Amino acid sequence: MAPTRPGNKQPTAIKPPRDAGVNPGISEELLKTRAYFNRLKIRLGLGVLACFIIPHVLLSVYFHCQFTTALKKTGKINIEALAKSQRNIVDLFLREREMNLRNLFYSREFTPDPTDQKMLYFLQTLNHFSDAFVDVGFLNHLGVQTGYAGPFPALLNKNYRKEAWFSTLLAQEKDYVITNVYLGFRNKPHFTIAVKLTINNRVCIMRSTLDPDKFYMFLRSIGKVSEVETTLVNQAGTYQLVDPLKANVLERSTYLPPRDVPTGIYEIKDENGVMLTAHAWLTEAPWALIISQPLKIIHAQMYKTRNAMIINLSIITIFLALVIWITASRLMNRAQRIAEESIQLQTQLIHASKLASVGELATGVAHEINNPLAIITSTVGVVRDMLNPEFNLDSSPGAIVKELKTIESAAFRASRITRQLLDFGRKNEPKKEMHNINNILETVRHGLTKHRFDLADIKIETNYAQNLPDIKIDADQISQVFLNLLNNAEDAIKDKGTITISTDFDNEFVRVMIQDTGEGMPLERIKEIFNPFYTTKEAGKGTGLGLSISLGIINAMKGTIEVQSLPGKGSLFTISLPADTTKSDPKTNNHDRGEKR
């Protein structure tokens, strides 16, 4: 059971600092601070860099993907636009050739029975507009070529009625036809443009053949893009125009664009790699214009731009990361410098406090030693005067022995002071053995002179916990602590009063409470009672070392002392000792206990 507190008013409680007077090494504290800041620098630097780099990298990857997608889309749009543009140019070329041929019907030199001179004139007129025209012929309503000018005079009077293009032209409403490339009577690849006109209710036809090679050269001249292949295929997939280095006219193409898709673009893989291929069907002829370009050529500029962006972003990222790292390091260095200066200042203050304590200690020692020395000196003078006949004093042996006892008592007091001072300064390790606190308290209590408390009208009450475990302590030293506290309690009681000795156990600490109903102490006195040579007792009755020595003993046993006191009501000293020192960490336990209280 916990002891009752003295009085109803909240008493003043003080817990003296553990290891008071211990001087921690300056270098050790600074090393700990520097190690802490070094860890903090690394963690802060990595954290700041992670917060900067991760979003930066994610944004860079996102924009890079968007940029790559846009560039690829732009590449497809460009080559498709090129196919449409060339398709329109080829259509315009064929339309112009058809118009050149049609205009022959409406020239002043035209007659239904053109002579050779007029046919030659017509060919010269056609060649004036385009050198792709090879020859020109005029067919009557029976399909017989009655007029001809060109390098194949054997074609004069040839009957074209069985030619497919002739039948098509007569059957369709459109008055002209552009054929596929074929061999024909001349057995050489060419294609024909033919225009029909009805004269005197009879259909007559003006036709001309064009050279595919010169047509291909024209096609090359309009497509001056790096490594772009331009070909023309018909609906059957036969080459109409093609690079001679790749294939021959009238050979089958490996790629036939879908007829129902006017324009389109596809990625086709062949022996040269992935090719981006666009097609556009012509309107003037049943041909598809196909443009192919290696994907690596199309994306070359994109790759160049992408690499430049990656290099620039990497340089910017590294630069900003260095700026962040340097700035964070400077801030941390400044904080570390301030912390180290604070530690040094605190160390200087502790040193100054120690010097002040040493001065107080020296003053106390001098005062306590001077008192018995003054008694000895004065008593020696008294003895000297007793032996001088001039003073006629009592110099009997009994009187001299009495004075000598006074000298002896003062010498013993000085000796006791010096011995306690040595005990205070000596750091003896406690001799710990398993003891029961209740037994030690009973030994101390019985060791006190009983009639001493009876004469002072002081009652001693005990309230021992029955479940106290044995703990490892130094029995002699802990007995000295209990004796000091009981002596102080006796001195605090001026008239009659009560001293209560209690024990308690909470599965972790064994506690001893010594409570008195004496005069109590104000807060200012409580703060001083553990300082060496601080005493409020009469001169010669106390040295002021008892509580200081007791605090050192309890600290050495990894325990604590708490004081609660109220002026006029009494004081309570609580000693806490760890129940199992093998499991106790003194610093951790003190910290935990301080928080609980």
Coordinates of C-alpha atoms in Angstrom, one line a residue:
M1 CA 0.0 0.0 0.0
A2 CA 1.4 3.4 -0.9
P3 CA 2.0 5.8 2.0
T4 CA -0.3 8.8 2.5
R5 CA 1.1 12.1 1.4
P6 CA 1.7 14.7 4.1
G7 CA -1.3 17.1 4.3
N8 CA -4.0 17.8 1.7
K9 CA -2.0 20.4 -0.2
Q10 CA -0.1 19.2 -3.2
P11 CA 3.4 18.7 -2.0
T12 CA 6.5 19.8 -3.9
A13 CA 8.1 16.9 -5.7
I14 CA 11.7 16.8 -6.9
K15 CA 13.6 14.1 -8.6
P16 CA 17.3 14.7 -8.6
P17 CA 19.1 14.3 -11.9
R18 CA 20.6 10.9 -12.4
D19 CA 24.4 10.7 -12.4
A20 CA 24.6 14.3 -11.2
G21 CA 28.1 15.4 -11.3
V22 CA 29.1 13.0 -14.1
N23 CA 30.9 14.9 -16.9
P24 CA 30.2 13.4 -20.3
G25 CA 33.0 13.7 -22.8
I26 CA 32.8 16.6 -25.1
S27 CA 34.2 14.8 -28.0
E28 CA 31.8 11.9 -27.6
E29 CA 28.8 14.2 -27.6
L30 CA 30.1 16.1 -30.7
L31 CA 30.8 12.8 -32.4
K32 CA 27.2 11.6 -31.8
T33 CA 25.9 15.0 -33.1
R34 CA 28.1 14.8 -36.2
A35 CA 27.0 11.2 -36.8
Y36 CA 23.4 12.2 -36.5
F37 CA 23.7 15.1 -38.9
N38 CA 25.6 12.9 -41.4
R39 CA 22.7 10.4 -41.4
L40 CA 20.3 13.3 -41.6
K41 CA 22.2 14.8 -44.6
I42 CA 22.1 11.5 -46.5
R43 CA 18.4 10.9 -45.7
L44 CA 17.4 14.4 -46.4
G45 CA 19.4 14.6 -49.6
L46 CA 18.1 11.3 -50.9
G47 CA 14.5 12.3 -50.0
V48 CA 14.7 15.6 -51.7
L49 CA 16.4 14.1 -54.8
A50 CA 13.7 11.4 -54.9
C51 CA 10.9 14.0 -54.6
F52 CA 12.5 15.9 -57.5
I53 CA 13.8 13.2 -59.8
I54 CA 10.9 10.7 -59.7
P55 CA 8.2 13.2 -60.8
H56 CA 10.8 14.7 -63.3
V57 CA 11.5 11.3 -64.8
L58 CA 7.8 10.3 -64.9
L59 CA 7.0 13.6 -66.7
S60 CA 9.9 13.2 -69.1
V61 CA 8.8 9.6 -70.0
Y62 CA 5.2 10.8 -70.5
F63 CA 6.1 13.7 -72.7
H64 CA 8.7 11.6 -74.5
C65 CA 6.0 9.0 -75.3
Q66 CA 3.6 11.7 -76.4
F67 CA 6.3 13.3 -78.6
T68 CA 7.2 10.0 -80.2
T69 CA 3.6 9.2 -80.9
A70 CA 3.1 12.7 -82.4
L71 CA 6.2 12.4 -84.6
K72 CA 5.2 8.9 -85.9
K73 CA 1.8 10.2 -86.7
T74 CA 3.3 13.2 -88.4
G75 CA 5.5 10.9 -90.5
K76 CA 2.5 8.9 -91.7
I77 CA 0.6 12.0 -92.5
N78 CA 3.5 13.4 -94.5
I79 CA 4.0 10.3 -96.6
E80 CA 0.3 9.9 -97.2
A81 CA 0.1 13.6 -98.2
L82 CA 3.0 13.0 -100.6
A83 CA 1.1 10.1 -102.2
K84 CA -2.0 12.2 -102.6
S85 CA 0.0 15.0 -104.1
Q86 CA 1.8 12.8 -106.6
R87 CA -1.5 11.1 -107.4
N88 CA -2.9 14.5 -108.3
I89 CA 0.1 15.4 -110.4
V90 CA -0.1 12.1 -112.4
D91 CA -3.8 12.6 -112.9
L92 CA -3.2 16.1 -114.2
F93 CA -0.4 14.8 -116.5
L94 CA -2.7 12.1 -118.0
R95 CA -5.6 14.6 -118.3
E96 CA -3.3 17.1 -120.1
R97 CA -2.2 14.3 -122.5
E98 CA -5.8 13.4 -123.1
M99 CA -6.6 17.0 -123.8
N100 CA -3.6 17.3 -126.1
L101 CA -4.9 14.4 -128.1
R102 CA -8.5 15.6 -128.1
N103 CA -7.5 19.1 -129.4
L104 CA -6.3 17.4 -132.6
F105 CA -9.9 16.8 -133.6
Y106 CA -10.6 20.5 -133.3
S107 CA -7.6 21.8 -135.1
R108 CA -7.9 23.5 -138.5
E109 CA -5.8 20.8 -140.1
F110 CA -8.0 17.9 -139.0
T111 CA -10.0 16.1 -141.8
P112 CA -11.7 12.7 -141.6
D113 CA -9.1 11.4 -144.0
P114 CA -5.8 12.9 -142.7
T115 CA -2.8 12.6 -144.9
D116 CA 0.7 11.5 -143.8
Q117 CA 1.8 15.1 -143.6
K118 CA -1.0 16.1 -141.3
M119 CA -0.4 13.0 -139.1
L120 CA 3.2 14.0 -138.9
Y121 CA 2.1 17.5 -138.0
F122 CA -0.2 16.1 -135.3
L123 CA 2.7 14.1 -133.8
Q124 CA 5.0 17.1 -133.8
T125 CA 2.2 19.0 -132.1
L126 CA 1.9 16.4 -129.4
N127 CA 5.6 16.2 -128.9
H128 CA 5.6 19.9 -128.4
F129 CA 3.6 19.4 -125.2
S130 CA 5.3 16.2 -124.1
D131 CA 8.1 14.0 -125.4
A132 CA 6.3 11.0 -123.8
F133 CA 4.2 10.7 -127.0
V134 CA 5.6 8.0 -129.2
D135 CA 3.2 8.1 -132.2
V136 CA -0.3 9.1 -133.2
G137 CA -2.9 7.3 -135.2
F138 CA -6.4 7.9 -136.6
L139 CA -9.0 5.0 -136.7
N140 CA -12.1 5.0 -138.8
H141 CA -15.5 3.6 -137.5
L142 CA -14.3 0.1 -138.5
G143 CA -11.3 0.2 -136.2
V144 CA -8.8 0.4 -139.1
Q145 CA -5.9 2.8 -138.5
T146 CA -6.1 4.9 -141.7
G147 CA -3.6 7.5 -140.6
Y148 CA -0.4 7.1 -138.7
A149 CA 2.8 8.9 -137.8
G150 CA 5.5 7.4 -135.6
P151 CA 8.4 4.9 -135.5
F152 CA 6.2 1.9 -136.4
P153 CA 4.9 2.5 -139.9
A154 CA 3.8 -1.1 -140.1
L155 CA 0.9 -0.2 -137.8
L156 CA -0.8 1.8 -140.7
N157 CA -4.0 0.1 -141.8
K158 CA -3.9 -2.2 -138.7
N159 CA -7.4 -3.2 -137.5
Y160 CA -7.8 -2.6 -133.8
R161 CA -11.4 -3.8 -133.6
K162 CA -10.4 -6.8 -131.5
E163 CA -8.3 -4.8 -129.1
A164 CA -9.9 -4.6 -125.6
W165 CA -9.4 -0.9 -125.3
F166 CA -11.2 -0.3 -128.6
S167 CA -14.2 -2.2 -127.5
T168 CA -14.2 -0.5 -124.1
L169 CA -14.0 2.9 -125.7
L170 CA -17.0 2.2 -128.0
A171 CA -19.1 0.7 -125.3
Q172 CA -18.6 3.4 -122.6
E173 CA -20.1 6.8 -122.4
K174 CA -16.8 8.5 -121.5
D175 CA -15.2 9.6 -124.8
Y176 CA -11.6 8.6 -123.9
V177 CA -9.8 5.7 -122.5
I178 CA -6.3 5.3 -120.9
T179 CA -5.2 1.7 -121.1
N180 CA -2.9 -0.4 -118.9
V181 CA 0.6 -1.0 -120.1
Y182 CA 0.7 -3.8 -122.6
L183 CA 2.8 -5.2 -125.5
G184 CA 0.4 -4.8 -128.4
F185 CA 1.3 -5.2 -132.0
R186 CA 4.8 -3.7 -131.5
N187 CA 5.5 -6.2 -128.7
K188 CA 6.9 -3.5 -126.4
P189 CA 5.5 -2.2 -123.2
H190 CA 3.4 0.9 -123.8
F191 CA 0.1 2.3 -122.9
T192 CA -2.5 4.1 -125.1
I193 CA -4.7 7.1 -124.8
A194 CA -7.6 7.1 -127.2
V195 CA -10.3 9.8 -127.8
K196 CA -13.4 9.2 -129.8
L197 CA -15.5 11.7 -131.7
T198 CA -18.6 11.2 -133.8
I199 CA -18.4 12.8 -137.2
N200 CA -21.2 12.4 -139.7
N201 CA -22.8 9.8 -137.5
R202 CA -19.7 7.8 -137.5
V203 CA -17.3 7.2 -134.6
C204 CA -13.7 8.0 -135.4
I205 CA -10.8 7.6 -132.9
M206 CA -7.6 9.5 -132.4
R207 CA -5.1 7.4 -130.4
S208 CA -1.5 7.8 -129.2
T209 CA 0.9 5.7 -127.3
L210 CA 3.1 7.0 -124.6
D211 CA 6.6 5.7 -123.6
P212 CA 6.5 4.3 -120.0
D213 CA 10.2 5.1 -119.5
K214 CA 9.7 8.8 -120.1
F215 CA 6.6 8.7 -118.0
Y216 CA 8.6 7.1 -115.2
M217 CA 11.3 9.8 -115.5
F218 CA 8.5 12.4 -115.2
L219 CA 7.3 10.5 -112.1
R220 CA 10.9 10.6 -110.6
S221 CA 11.1 14.3 -111.2
I222 CA 8.1 15.1 -109.1
G223 CA 9.2 12.9 -106.1
K224 CA 12.6 14.1 -104.9
V225 CA 12.3 12.7 -101.4
S226 CA 15.2 10.8 -99.9
E227 CA 15.0 7.0 -100.5
V228 CA 11.3 7.2 -101.6
E229 CA 10.2 4.6 -104.1
T230 CA 7.3 5.5 -106.4
T231 CA 5.5 2.9 -108.5
L232 CA 2.2 2.5 -110.4
V233 CA 0.3 -0.8 -110.3
N234 CA -3.0 -1.7 -111.9
Q235 CA -6.0 -3.4 -110.3
A236 CA -4.4 -6.8 -111.0
G237 CA -1.2 -5.9 -109.2
T238 CA 0.9 -5.6 -112.3
Y239 CA 3.6 -3.0 -112.4
Q240 CA 2.7 -0.1 -114.8
L241 CA 5.7 2.0 -113.8
V242 CA 8.5 0.8 -111.6
D243 CA 12.2 1.5 -110.9
P244 CA 14.1 -0.8 -113.3
L245 CA 16.5 -1.6 -110.4
K246 CA 13.7 -3.1 -108.5
A247 CA 11.5 -4.9 -111.1
N248 CA 10.3 -4.8 -114.7
V249 CA 7.1 -3.4 -116.1
L250 CA 4.3 -5.9 -116.3
E251 CA 5.8 -8.0 -113.5
R252 CA 3.6 -8.8 -110.5
S253 CA 3.9 -6.5 -107.5
T254 CA 4.3 -8.0 -104.0
Y255 CA 1.8 -5.5 -102.6
L256 CA -1.6 -4.7 -104.0
P257 CA -3.5 -1.9 -102.2
P258 CA -7.2 -2.6 -101.5
R259 CA -9.3 -1.2 -104.3
D260 CA -12.1 0.0 -101.9
V261 CA -9.7 2.2 -100.0
P262 CA -8.9 5.4 -102.0
T263 CA -5.9 6.3 -99.9
G264 CA -4.2 4.4 -97.1
I265 CA -0.9 3.9 -95.3
Y266 CA 0.6 0.7 -93.9
E267 CA 3.8 -0.6 -92.4
I268 CA 5.2 -3.5 -94.6
K269 CA 8.2 -5.5 -93.6
D270 CA 10.4 -6.8 -96.5
E271 CA 14.0 -7.7 -97.0
N272 CA 15.0 -4.0 -96.6
G273 CA 13.3 -3.7 -93.2
V274 CA 10.1 -2.1 -92.2
M275 CA 8.7 0.2 -95.0
L276 CA 6.1 2.8 -94.5
T277 CA 3.9 2.4 -97.6
A278 CA 1.1 4.8 -98.7
H279 CA -1.2 4.4 -101.8
A280 CA -3.6 6.5 -103.7
W281 CA -5.8 5.4 -106.5
L282 CA -5.8 7.6 -109.7
T283 CA -9.0 9.0 -111.1
E284 CA -7.8 9.1 -114.8
A285 CA -6.6 5.6 -115.0
P286 CA -7.2 2.3 -113.1
W287 CA -3.8 2.6 -111.4
A288 CA -2.7 3.0 -107.8
L289 CA 0.3 5.2 -107.0
I290 CA 2.4 3.6 -104.3
I291 CA 5.1 5.4 -102.3
S292 CA 7.4 3.5 -100.0
Q293 CA 10.1 4.8 -97.6
P294 CA 12.1 3.0 -95.0
L295 CA 10.8 3.7 -91.5
K296 CA 14.2 4.4 -90.2
I297 CA 14.6 7.2 -92.8
I298 CA 11.2 8.7 -91.9
H299 CA 12.0 8.6 -88.1
A300 CA 15.6 9.7 -88.5
Q301 CA 14.8 13.3 -87.7
M302 CA 12.6 12.1 -84.8
Y303 CA 15.4 10.0 -83.4
K304 CA 17.8 13.0 -83.7
T305 CA 15.3 15.3 -82.0
R306 CA 14.6 12.7 -79.3
N307 CA 18.3 12.2 -78.5
A308 CA 18.8 15.9 -78.3
M309 CA 15.9 16.2 -75.9
I310 CA 17.3 13.3 -73.7
I311 CA 20.7 14.9 -73.6
N312 CA 19.4 18.3 -72.7
L313 CA 16.9 17.0 -70.1
S314 CA 19.7 14.9 -68.5
I315 CA 22.0 17.9 -68.3
I316 CA 19.2 20.0 -66.7
T317 CA 18.3 17.2 -64.3
I318 CA 21.8 16.7 -63.2
F319 CA 22.3 20.5 -62.8
L320 CA 19.2 20.9 -60.7
A321 CA 20.0 17.8 -58.6
L322 CA 23.4 19.2 -57.8
V323 CA 21.9 22.6 -56.9
I324 CA 19.4 20.8 -54.6
W325 CA 22.1 18.6 -53.0
I326 CA 24.5 21.5 -52.5
T327 CA 21.7 23.7 -51.0
A328 CA 20.5 21.0 -48.7
S329 CA 24.1 20.2 -47.6
R330 CA 24.7 23.9 -46.8
L331 CA 21.6 24.1 -44.8
M332 CA 22.4 20.9 -42.9
N333 CA 26.0 22.1 -42.3
R334 CA 24.7 25.3 -40.9
A335 CA 22.3 23.4 -38.6
Q336 CA 25.1 21.1 -37.5
R337 CA 27.4 24.1 -36.8
I338 CA 24.6 25.7 -34.6
A339 CA 24.0 22.4 -32.8
E340 CA 27.8 21.9 -32.1
E341 CA 28.0 25.5 -30.9
S342 CA 25.1 24.8 -28.6
I343 CA 26.8 21.7 -27.2
Q344 CA 30.0 23.6 -26.7
L345 CA 28.1 26.4 -24.9
Q346 CA 26.3 23.9 -22.8
T347 CA 29.6 22.2 -21.9
Q348 CA 31.1 25.5 -21.0
L349 CA 28.1 26.2 -18.7
I350 CA 28.4 22.8 -17.1
H351 CA 32.1 23.4 -16.5
A352 CA 31.4 26.8 -15.0
S353 CA 28.8 25.2 -12.8
K354 CA 31.3 22.6 -11.7
L355 CA 33.8 25.3 -10.8
A356 CA 31.1 26.9 -8.7
S357 CA 30.3 23.6 -7.1
V358 CA 34.0 23.1 -6.4
G359 CA 34.1 26.5 -4.8
E360 CA 31.1 25.7 -2.6
L361 CA 32.6 22.4 -1.7
A362 CA 35.9 24.0 -0.7
T363 CA 34.0 26.5 1.3
G364 CA 32.0 23.8 3.1
V365 CA 35.1 21.7 3.8
A366 CA 36.9 24.7 5.2
H367 CA 34.0 25.6 7.4
E368 CA 33.5 22.1 8.7
I369 CA 37.2 21.6 9.3
N370 CA 37.7 25.0 10.8
N371 CA 35.1 24.4 13.5
P372 CA 36.9 21.4 15.2
L373 CA 40.2 23.0 14.6
A374 CA 39.0 26.2 16.4
I375 CA 37.8 24.0 19.3
I376 CA 41.1 22.2 19.4
T377 CA 43.1 25.5 19.2
S378 CA 41.1 27.1 21.9
T379 CA 41.1 24.1 24.2
V380 CA 44.9 23.8 23.9
G381 CA 45.0 27.4 25.0
V382 CA 42.8 26.6 27.9
V383 CA 45.1 23.7 28.9
R384 CA 48.1 25.9 28.6
D385 CA 46.5 28.5 30.8
M386 CA 45.6 25.8 33.4
L387 CA 49.2 24.8 33.6
N388 CA 50.3 28.5 34.1
P389 CA 50.5 29.3 37.8
E390 CA 49.9 32.9 37.1
F391 CA 46.3 32.3 36.2
N392 CA 45.6 30.1 39.3
L393 CA 43.3 27.7 37.4
D394 CA 42.3 24.2 38.2
S395 CA 45.1 22.1 36.8
S396 CA 44.1 18.9 38.4
P397 CA 44.4 15.7 36.2
G398 CA 40.7 15.4 36.1
A399 CA 40.2 19.0 34.7
I400 CA 43.0 18.5 32.1
V401 CA 41.5 15.1 31.1
K402 CA 38.2 16.8 30.6
E403 CA 39.8 19.4 28.3
L404 CA 41.6 16.6 26.4
K405 CA 38.3 14.8 25.8
T406 CA 37.1 18.0 24.2
I407 CA 40.2 18.1 21.9
E408 CA 39.7 14.4 21.2
S409 CA 36.0 14.9 20.3
A410 CA 36.9 17.7 17.9
A411 CA 39.6 15.7 16.3
F412 CA 37.2 12.7 15.8
R413 CA 34.7 15.1 14.2
A414 CA 37.3 16.4 11.8
S415 CA 38.3 12.8 11.0
R416 CA 34.7 11.9 10.4
I417 CA 34.3 14.8 8.0
T418 CA 37.4 13.9 6.0
R419 CA 36.3 10.2 5.9
Q420 CA 32.8 11.2 4.6
L421 CA 34.5 13.5 2.1
L422 CA 36.6 10.6 0.9
D423 CA 33.5 8.4 0.6
F424 CA 31.8 11.0 -1.4
G425 CA 34.6 11.4 -3.8
R426 CA 35.4 7.6 -4.1
K427 CA 33.5 5.7 -6.8
N428 CA 33.3 2.2 -5.3
E429 CA 31.4 -0.3 -7.2
P430 CA 28.6 -1.8 -5.1
K431 CA 29.0 -5.4 -4.0
K432 CA 25.6 -6.7 -5.1
E433 CA 24.0 -9.8 -3.6
M434 CA 20.4 -11.0 -3.4
H435 CA 18.7 -9.4 -0.4
N436 CA 15.2 -8.7 0.7
I437 CA 14.6 -5.0 1.3
N438 CA 12.2 -5.6 4.2
N439 CA 14.9 -7.5 6.2
I440 CA 17.5 -4.7 5.6
L441 CA 15.0 -2.1 6.8
E442 CA 14.2 -4.1 9.9
T443 CA 17.9 -4.4 10.7
V444 CA 18.4 -0.7 10.3
R445 CA 15.3 0.1 12.4
H446 CA 16.4 -2.2 15.2
G447 CA 19.9 -0.9 15.0
L448 CA 18.7 2.5 16.0
T449 CA 18.7 3.3 19.7
K450 CA 15.0 2.7 20.7
H451 CA 15.0 5.0 23.6
R452 CA 16.4 7.7 21.3
F453 CA 13.1 7.9 19.5
D454 CA 11.1 7.4 22.6
L455 CA 12.8 10.4 24.3
A456 CA 12.0 12.5 21.2
D457 CA 8.4 11.2 21.3
I458 CA 8.7 9.9 17.7
K459 CA 6.7 6.9 16.7
I460 CA 8.0 4.6 13.9
E461 CA 5.4 2.7 11.9
T462 CA 6.1 0.1 9.2
N463 CA 4.0 -1.0 6.3
Y464 CA 5.9 -3.7 4.4
A465 CA 4.7 -5.3 1.2
Q466 CA 4.7 -9.1 1.6
N467 CA 5.4 -9.9 -2.0
L468 CA 8.8 -8.3 -2.4
P469 CA 11.3 -10.3 -4.4
D470 CA 14.9 -10.5 -3.5
I471 CA 17.0 -8.0 -5.5
K472 CA 20.7 -7.6 -6.2
I473 CA 21.9 -4.8 -4.0
D474 CA 24.8 -3.9 -1.7
A475 CA 23.4 -4.4 1.8
D476 CA 25.9 -2.1 3.6
Q477 CA 25.5 0.8 1.2
I478 CA 21.7 0.6 1.1
S479 CA 21.7 0.4 4.9
Q480 CA 23.6 3.6 5.0
V481 CA 21.0 5.3 2.7
F482 CA 18.2 4.2 4.9
L483 CA 20.1 5.3 8.0
N484 CA 20.7 8.7 6.5
L485 CA 17.0 9.1 5.6
L486 CA 15.8 8.0 9.1
N487 CA 18.3 10.4 10.8
N488 CA 17.1 13.3 8.6
A489 CA 13.4 12.3 9.3
E490 CA 14.2 12.4 13.1
D491 CA 15.9 15.8 12.8
A492 CA 12.9 17.2 10.8
I493 CA 10.5 16.4 13.6
K494 CA 10.8 19.1 16.2
D495 CA 8.2 17.8 18.7
K496 CA 6.4 14.5 18.6
G497 CA 5.7 12.9 15.3
T498 CA 5.6 9.8 13.2
I499 CA 8.0 8.2 10.8
T500 CA 6.4 5.7 8.4
I501 CA 8.5 3.1 6.5
S502 CA 6.7 1.4 3.6
T503 CA 7.7 -0.9 0.7
D504 CA 6.0 -1.7 -2.5
F505 CA 6.5 -3.8 -5.7
D506 CA 5.0 -3.3 -9.2
N507 CA 6.6 -6.3 -11.0
E508 CA 9.4 -4.0 -12.2
F509 CA 10.7 -1.9 -9.3
V510 CA 10.9 -2.3 -5.6
R511 CA 10.1 0.9 -3.9
V512 CA 10.9 2.1 -0.3
M513 CA 9.1 5.1 1.1
I514 CA 10.2 6.9 4.2
Q515 CA 7.8 9.6 5.3
D516 CA 7.9 11.9 8.2
T517 CA 5.5 14.4 9.8
G518 CA 8.2 16.9 10.3
E519 CA 8.6 20.6 9.3
G520 CA 8.8 19.8 5.5
M521 CA 10.8 21.9 3.0
P522 CA 10.1 24.6 0.5
L523 CA 11.0 24.1 -3.2
E524 CA 14.1 26.2 -2.9
R525 CA 15.5 23.9 -0.2
I526 CA 14.5 20.7 -2.0
K527 CA 16.6 21.8 -5.0
E528 CA 19.7 22.1 -2.7
I529 CA 19.5 19.1 -0.4
F530 CA 21.4 16.7 -2.7
N531 CA 24.3 19.2 -3.1
P532 CA 27.4 18.3 -1.0
F533 CA 27.8 20.2 2.4
Y534 CA 24.3 21.6 2.1
T535 CA 22.7 21.4 5.5
T536 CA 20.1 23.3 7.6
K537 CA 21.1 21.5 10.8
E538 CA 22.9 23.2 13.7
A539 CA 26.7 23.6 13.5
G540 CA 28.5 20.5 14.4
K541 CA 25.4 18.3 14.1
G542 CA 25.5 17.6 10.3
T543 CA 28.1 17.7 7.6
G544 CA 25.6 18.0 4.6
L545 CA 27.1 14.9 2.9
G546 CA 24.5 12.3 3.8
L547 CA 22.0 12.9 1.0
S548 CA 24.8 13.4 -1.6
I549 CA 26.3 10.1 -0.6
S550 CA 22.9 8.4 -0.6
L551 CA 22.2 9.7 -4.1
G552 CA 25.5 8.4 -5.4
I553 CA 24.8 4.9 -3.9
I554 CA 21.3 4.7 -5.4
N555 CA 22.5 5.8 -8.8
A556 CA 25.2 3.2 -8.7
M557 CA 22.5 0.6 -8.1
K558 CA 20.6 1.9 -11.1
G559 CA 17.8 3.3 -9.0
T560 CA 16.3 6.7 -8.4
I561 CA 15.3 8.9 -5.4
E562 CA 12.3 11.2 -5.4
V563 CA 11.4 13.8 -2.8
Q564 CA 7.9 15.2 -2.0
S565 CA 7.6 17.7 0.7
L566 CA 5.3 20.4 2.0
P567 CA 6.3 23.0 4.5
G568 CA 4.7 22.3 7.9
K569 CA 3.4 18.9 6.8
G570 CA 6.4 16.7 6.3
S571 CA 8.5 15.0 3.6
L572 CA 8.4 11.7 1.7
F573 CA 11.5 10.1 0.2
T574 CA 10.8 7.4 -2.4
I575 CA 13.6 5.0 -3.5
S576 CA 13.0 2.9 -6.6
L577 CA 15.3 -0.1 -7.3
P578 CA 15.1 -2.3 -10.4
A579 CA 13.8 -5.8 -9.4
D580 CA 16.0 -7.5 -12.1
T581 CA 19.1 -5.6 -13.0
T582 CA 20.1 -8.2 -15.6
K583 CA 17.1 -7.1 -17.7
S584 CA 17.3 -3.5 -16.9
D585 CA 18.8 -0.8 -19.0
P586 CA 19.4 2.1 -16.6
K587 CA 19.0 4.9 -19.1
T588 CA 15.9 3.4 -20.7
N589 CA 14.3 2.6 -17.3
N590 CA 14.9 6.0 -15.9
H591 CA 13.5 7.5 -19.0
D592 CA 10.4 5.4 -18.9
R593 CA 9.9 6.0 -15.2
G594 CA 10.2 9.7 -15.7
E595 CA 7.4 9.6 -18.3
K596 CA 5.1 7.6 -16.1
R597 CA 5.4 9.9 -13.3

